[in-house]
Amino acid sequence: MTRHQAISQSEPGQTRGTVAVRLAILVLVPVASLLVAVSVVVVGAWNDIRQATALERATEVATSVGELAYRTQGERGLSVHHLANDVGPLGQDLLTARDELDKALDVVRANADSDEVDPQLRQALTAALATYDSLATTRQQVEAHSIDPEG
């Protein structure tokens, strides 16, 4: 008896069921594989997005630290100029430089307090900001001309 004869002699529901199961398996295996592949791609993309976000945040922090260093040097230079030239009251340029430095400090302090910033980076920012604890005293000494501009 050939396969064709066996199928034609079997019950009609049994043949359809076997064919339907085989077709379902033929369809489900590629679909399941596709779902697994898509899941892997989605997880990889999610990791890439998370890493890109962390990099973007670290770049923002680095930029704010660079701005702080720039503003610090600007105020320092104007303070030395003020002291060396023994001028009276503080000039507007020095007052503006102080305001700009204070704004830059506020940004870095906000980054140091942010949960979005890596904990090690926050710790480093906090340590660096501690060097600015004496800024108010130094500014008072500049105003009183009680600090040596060379030292």
PDB file of C-alpha atoms in Angstrom:
ATOM      1  CA  MET A   1       0.000   0.000   0.000  1.00  0.00           C
ATOM      2  CA  THR A   2       1.424   3.339  -1.012  1.00  0.00           C
ATOM      3  CA  ARG A   3       1.367   6.417   1.140  1.00  0.00           C
ATOM      4  CA  HIS A   4      -1.302   7.981  -1.047  1.00  0.00           C
ATOM      5  CA  GLN A   5      -3.520   4.931  -0.669  1.00  0.00           C
ATOM      6  CA  ALA A   6      -3.021   4.927   3.105  1.00  0.00           C
ATOM      7  CA  ILE A   7      -4.021   8.569   3.359  1.00  0.00           C
ATOM      8  CA  SER A   8      -7.057   8.109   1.162  1.00  0.00           C
ATOM      9  CA  GLN A   9      -8.203   5.104   3.250  1.00  0.00           C
ATOM     10  CA  SER A  10      -7.732   6.806   6.616  1.00  0.00           C
ATOM     11  CA  GLU A  11     -10.388   8.770   8.347  1.00  0.00           C
ATOM     12  CA  PRO A  12     -10.890  12.261   6.957  1.00  0.00           C
ATOM     13  CA  GLY A  13     -10.428  14.063  10.322  1.00  0.00           C
ATOM     14  CA  GLN A  14      -7.179  12.258  11.093  1.00  0.00           C
ATOM     15  CA  THR A  15      -5.492  13.352   7.858  1.00  0.00           C
ATOM     16  CA  ARG A  16      -6.585  16.936   8.233  1.00  0.00           C
ATOM     17  CA  GLY A  17      -5.404  17.006  11.847  1.00  0.00           C
ATOM     18  CA  THR A  18      -1.984  15.673  10.940  1.00  0.00           C
ATOM     19  CA  VAL A  19      -1.617  18.145   8.088  1.00  0.00           C
ATOM     20  CA  ALA A  20      -2.872  20.994  10.248  1.00  0.00           C
ATOM     21  CA  VAL A  21      -0.389  20.111  12.998  1.00  0.00           C
ATOM     22  CA  ARG A  22       2.440  19.910  10.518  1.00  0.00           C
ATOM     23  CA  LEU A  23       1.489  23.253   8.987  1.00  0.00           C
ATOM     24  CA  ALA A  24       1.224  24.824  12.424  1.00  0.00           C
ATOM     25  CA  ILE A  25       4.700  23.556  13.334  1.00  0.00           C
ATOM     26  CA  LEU A  26       6.062  24.775  10.017  1.00  0.00           C
ATOM     27  CA  VAL A  27       4.677  28.238  10.742  1.00  0.00           C
ATOM     28  CA  LEU A  28       5.366  28.394  14.481  1.00  0.00           C
ATOM     29  CA  VAL A  29       9.045  27.465  14.362  1.00  0.00           C
ATOM     30  CA  PRO A  30      10.066  30.393  12.117  1.00  0.00           C
ATOM     31  CA  VAL A  31       7.752  32.772  14.001  1.00  0.00           C
ATOM     32  CA  ALA A  32       9.248  31.718  17.364  1.00  0.00           C
ATOM     33  CA  SER A  33      12.749  32.127  15.944  1.00  0.00           C
ATOM     34  CA  LEU A  34      11.817  35.558  14.652  1.00  0.00           C
ATOM     35  CA  LEU A  35      10.474  36.555  18.079  1.00  0.00           C
ATOM     36  CA  VAL A  36      13.680  35.420  19.761  1.00  0.00           C
ATOM     37  CA  ALA A  37      15.788  37.330  17.225  1.00  0.00           C
ATOM     38  CA  VAL A  38      13.696  40.477  17.644  1.00  0.00           C
ATOM     39  CA  SER A  39      13.983  40.178  21.436  1.00  0.00           C
ATOM     40  CA  VAL A  40      17.760  39.982  21.194  1.00  0.00           C
ATOM     41  CA  VAL A  41      17.822  43.063  18.955  1.00  0.00           C
ATOM     42  CA  VAL A  42      15.502  44.995  21.293  1.00  0.00           C
ATOM     43  CA  VAL A  43      17.613  44.140  24.358  1.00  0.00           C
ATOM     44  CA  GLY A  44      20.758  45.178  22.494  1.00  0.00           C
ATOM     45  CA  ALA A  45      19.141  48.447  21.399  1.00  0.00           C
ATOM     46  CA  TRP A  46      17.970  49.119  24.952  1.00  0.00           C
ATOM     47  CA  ASN A  47      21.524  48.635  26.242  1.00  0.00           C
ATOM     48  CA  ASP A  48      22.843  50.950  23.531  1.00  0.00           C
ATOM     49  CA  ILE A  49      20.310  53.617  24.496  1.00  0.00           C
ATOM     50  CA  ARG A  50      21.185  53.268  28.178  1.00  0.00           C
ATOM     51  CA  GLN A  51      24.905  53.580  27.411  1.00  0.00           C
ATOM     52  CA  ALA A  52      24.314  56.554  25.111  1.00  0.00           C
ATOM     53  CA  THR A  53      22.282  58.283  27.809  1.00  0.00           C
ATOM     54  CA  ALA A  54      25.032  57.698  30.372  1.00  0.00           C
ATOM     55  CA  LEU A  55      27.620  59.033  27.923  1.00  0.00           C
ATOM     56  CA  GLU A  56      25.495  62.079  27.194  1.00  0.00           C
ATOM     57  CA  ARG A  57      25.147  62.796  30.917  1.00  0.00           C
ATOM     58  CA  ALA A  58      28.886  62.340  31.498  1.00  0.00           C
ATOM     59  CA  THR A  59      29.561  64.745  28.626  1.00  0.00           C
ATOM     60  CA  GLU A  60      27.247  67.327  30.185  1.00  0.00           C
ATOM     61  CA  VAL A  61      29.086  66.973  33.495  1.00  0.00           C
ATOM     62  CA  ALA A  62      32.479  67.281  31.818  1.00  0.00           C
ATOM     63  CA  THR A  63      31.310  70.389  29.980  1.00  0.00           C
ATOM     64  CA  SER A  64      30.098  71.959  33.224  1.00  0.00           C
ATOM     65  CA  VAL A  65      33.452  71.215  34.894  1.00  0.00           C
ATOM     66  CA  GLY A  66      35.276  72.765  31.940  1.00  0.00           C
ATOM     67  CA  GLU A  67      33.062  75.844  32.225  1.00  0.00           C
ATOM     68  CA  LEU A  68      33.832  76.020  35.958  1.00  0.00           C
ATOM     69  CA  ALA A  69      37.577  75.881  35.310  1.00  0.00           C
ATOM     70  CA  TYR A  70      37.257  78.571  32.642  1.00  0.00           C
ATOM     71  CA  ARG A  71      35.220  80.863  34.905  1.00  0.00           C
ATOM     72  CA  THR A  72      37.599  80.249  37.818  1.00  0.00           C
ATOM     73  CA  GLN A  73      40.575  81.337  35.729  1.00  0.00           C
ATOM     74  CA  GLY A  74      38.648  84.358  34.491  1.00  0.00           C
ATOM     75  CA  GLU A  75      37.881  85.566  38.015  1.00  0.00           C
ATOM     76  CA  ARG A  76      41.402  84.756  39.149  1.00  0.00           C
ATOM     77  CA  GLY A  77      42.954  86.818  36.369  1.00  0.00           C
ATOM     78  CA  LEU A  78      40.690  89.782  37.019  1.00  0.00           C
ATOM     79  CA  SER A  79      41.353  89.533  40.767  1.00  0.00           C
ATOM     80  CA  VAL A  80      45.121  89.580  40.194  1.00  0.00           C
ATOM     81  CA  HIS A  81      44.679  92.559  37.884  1.00  0.00           C
ATOM     82  CA  HIS A  82      42.594  94.313  40.535  1.00  0.00           C
ATOM     83  CA  LEU A  83      45.207  93.662  43.224  1.00  0.00           C
ATOM     84  CA  ALA A  84      48.250  94.463  41.085  1.00  0.00           C
ATOM     85  CA  ASN A  85      46.832  97.774  39.911  1.00  0.00           C
ATOM     86  CA  ASP A  86      45.686  98.709  43.406  1.00  0.00           C
ATOM     87  CA  VAL A  87      42.409 100.086  42.122  1.00  0.00           C
ATOM     88  CA  GLY A  88      39.674 101.097  44.536  1.00  0.00           C
ATOM     89  CA  PRO A  89      36.324  99.361  44.384  1.00  0.00           C
ATOM     90  CA  LEU A  90      35.819  96.211  42.366  1.00  0.00           C
ATOM     91  CA  GLY A  91      35.274  96.789  38.691  1.00  0.00           C
ATOM     92  CA  GLN A  92      32.156  95.670  36.875  1.00  0.00           C
ATOM     93  CA  ASP A  93      34.144  93.109  34.892  1.00  0.00           C
ATOM     94  CA  LEU A  94      35.293  91.405  38.114  1.00  0.00           C
ATOM     95  CA  LEU A  95      31.768  91.478  39.555  1.00  0.00           C
ATOM     96  CA  THR A  96      30.446  89.924  36.342  1.00  0.00           C
ATOM     97  CA  ALA A  97      33.183  87.268  36.457  1.00  0.00           C
ATOM     98  CA  ARG A  98      32.176  86.427  40.031  1.00  0.00           C
ATOM     99  CA  ASP A  99      28.533  86.040  39.019  1.00  0.00           C
ATOM    100  CA  GLU A 100      29.515  83.788  36.112  1.00  0.00           C
ATOM    101  CA  LEU A 101      31.709  81.677  38.396  1.00  0.00           C
ATOM    102  CA  ASP A 102      28.886  81.356  40.916  1.00  0.00           C
ATOM    103  CA  LYS A 103      26.533  80.150  38.164  1.00  0.00           C
ATOM    104  CA  ALA A 104      29.097  77.602  36.971  1.00  0.00           C
ATOM    105  CA  LEU A 105      29.536  76.409  40.566  1.00  0.00           C
ATOM    106  CA  ASP A 106      25.765  75.986  40.903  1.00  0.00           C
ATOM    107  CA  VAL A 107      25.671  73.780  37.799  1.00  0.00           C
ATOM    108  CA  VAL A 108      28.513  71.564  39.017  1.00  0.00           C
ATOM    109  CA  ARG A 109      26.941  71.346  42.495  1.00  0.00           C
ATOM    110  CA  ALA A 110      23.647  70.275  40.905  1.00  0.00           C
ATOM    111  CA  ASN A 111      25.519  67.579  38.968  1.00  0.00           C
ATOM    112  CA  ALA A 112      27.236  66.423  42.160  1.00  0.00           C
ATOM    113  CA  ASP A 113      23.814  66.055  43.806  1.00  0.00           C
ATOM    114  CA  SER A 114      22.113  64.372  40.836  1.00  0.00           C
ATOM    115  CA  ASP A 115      21.149  60.711  40.964  1.00  0.00           C
ATOM    116  CA  GLU A 116      21.546  60.615  37.178  1.00  0.00           C
ATOM    117  CA  VAL A 117      25.320  60.995  37.521  1.00  0.00           C
ATOM    118  CA  ASP A 118      27.541  57.987  38.161  1.00  0.00           C
ATOM    119  CA  PRO A 119      28.297  57.651  41.910  1.00  0.00           C
ATOM    120  CA  GLN A 120      32.078  57.701  41.395  1.00  0.00           C
ATOM    121  CA  LEU A 121      31.788  60.851  39.314  1.00  0.00           C
ATOM    122  CA  ARG A 122      29.560  62.460  41.954  1.00  0.00           C
ATOM    123  CA  GLN A 123      32.177  61.653  44.577  1.00  0.00           C
ATOM    124  CA  ALA A 124      34.922  63.234  42.454  1.00  0.00           C
ATOM    125  CA  LEU A 125      32.790  66.326  41.861  1.00  0.00           C
ATOM    126  CA  THR A 126      32.114  66.668  45.579  1.00  0.00           C
ATOM    127  CA  ALA A 127      35.838  66.435  46.336  1.00  0.00           C
ATOM    128  CA  ALA A 128      36.639  69.020  43.662  1.00  0.00           C
ATOM    129  CA  LEU A 129      33.941  71.355  44.933  1.00  0.00           C
ATOM    130  CA  ALA A 130      35.474  71.227  48.408  1.00  0.00           C
ATOM    131  CA  THR A 131      38.372  73.263  47.019  1.00  0.00           C
ATOM    132  CA  TYR A 132      35.901  76.118  46.511  1.00  0.00           C
ATOM    133  CA  ASP A 133      34.988  76.256  50.216  1.00  0.00           C
ATOM    134  CA  SER A 134      37.495  79.071  50.735  1.00  0.00           C
ATOM    135  CA  LEU A 135      36.223  81.120  47.778  1.00  0.00           C
ATOM    136  CA  ALA A 136      34.246  83.570  49.934  1.00  0.00           C
ATOM    137  CA  THR A 137      37.295  84.203  52.140  1.00  0.00           C
ATOM    138  CA  THR A 138      39.539  84.715  49.121  1.00  0.00           C
ATOM    139  CA  ARG A 139      37.051  87.161  47.614  1.00  0.00           C
ATOM    140  CA  GLN A 140      36.980  89.150  50.863  1.00  0.00           C
ATOM    141  CA  GLN A 141      40.773  89.287  50.872  1.00  0.00           C
ATOM    142  CA  VAL A 142      40.741  90.586  47.275  1.00  0.00           C
ATOM    143  CA  GLU A 143      38.228  93.266  48.213  1.00  0.00           C
ATOM    144  CA  ALA A 144      40.347  94.281  51.238  1.00  0.00           C
ATOM    145  CA  HIS A 145      43.600  94.079  49.248  1.00  0.00           C
ATOM    146  CA  SER A 146      44.937  91.815  51.984  1.00  0.00           C
ATOM    147  CA  ILE A 147      46.235  89.075  49.708  1.00  0.00           C
ATOM    148  CA  ASP A 148      49.440  89.015  47.680  1.00  0.00           C
ATOM    149  CA  PRO A 149      48.631  88.869  43.945  1.00  0.00           C
ATOM    150  CA  GLU A 150      51.784  86.854  43.276  1.00  0.00           C
ATOM    151  CA  GLY A 151      51.329  84.202  45.816  1.00  0.00           C
TER     152      GLY A 151
END
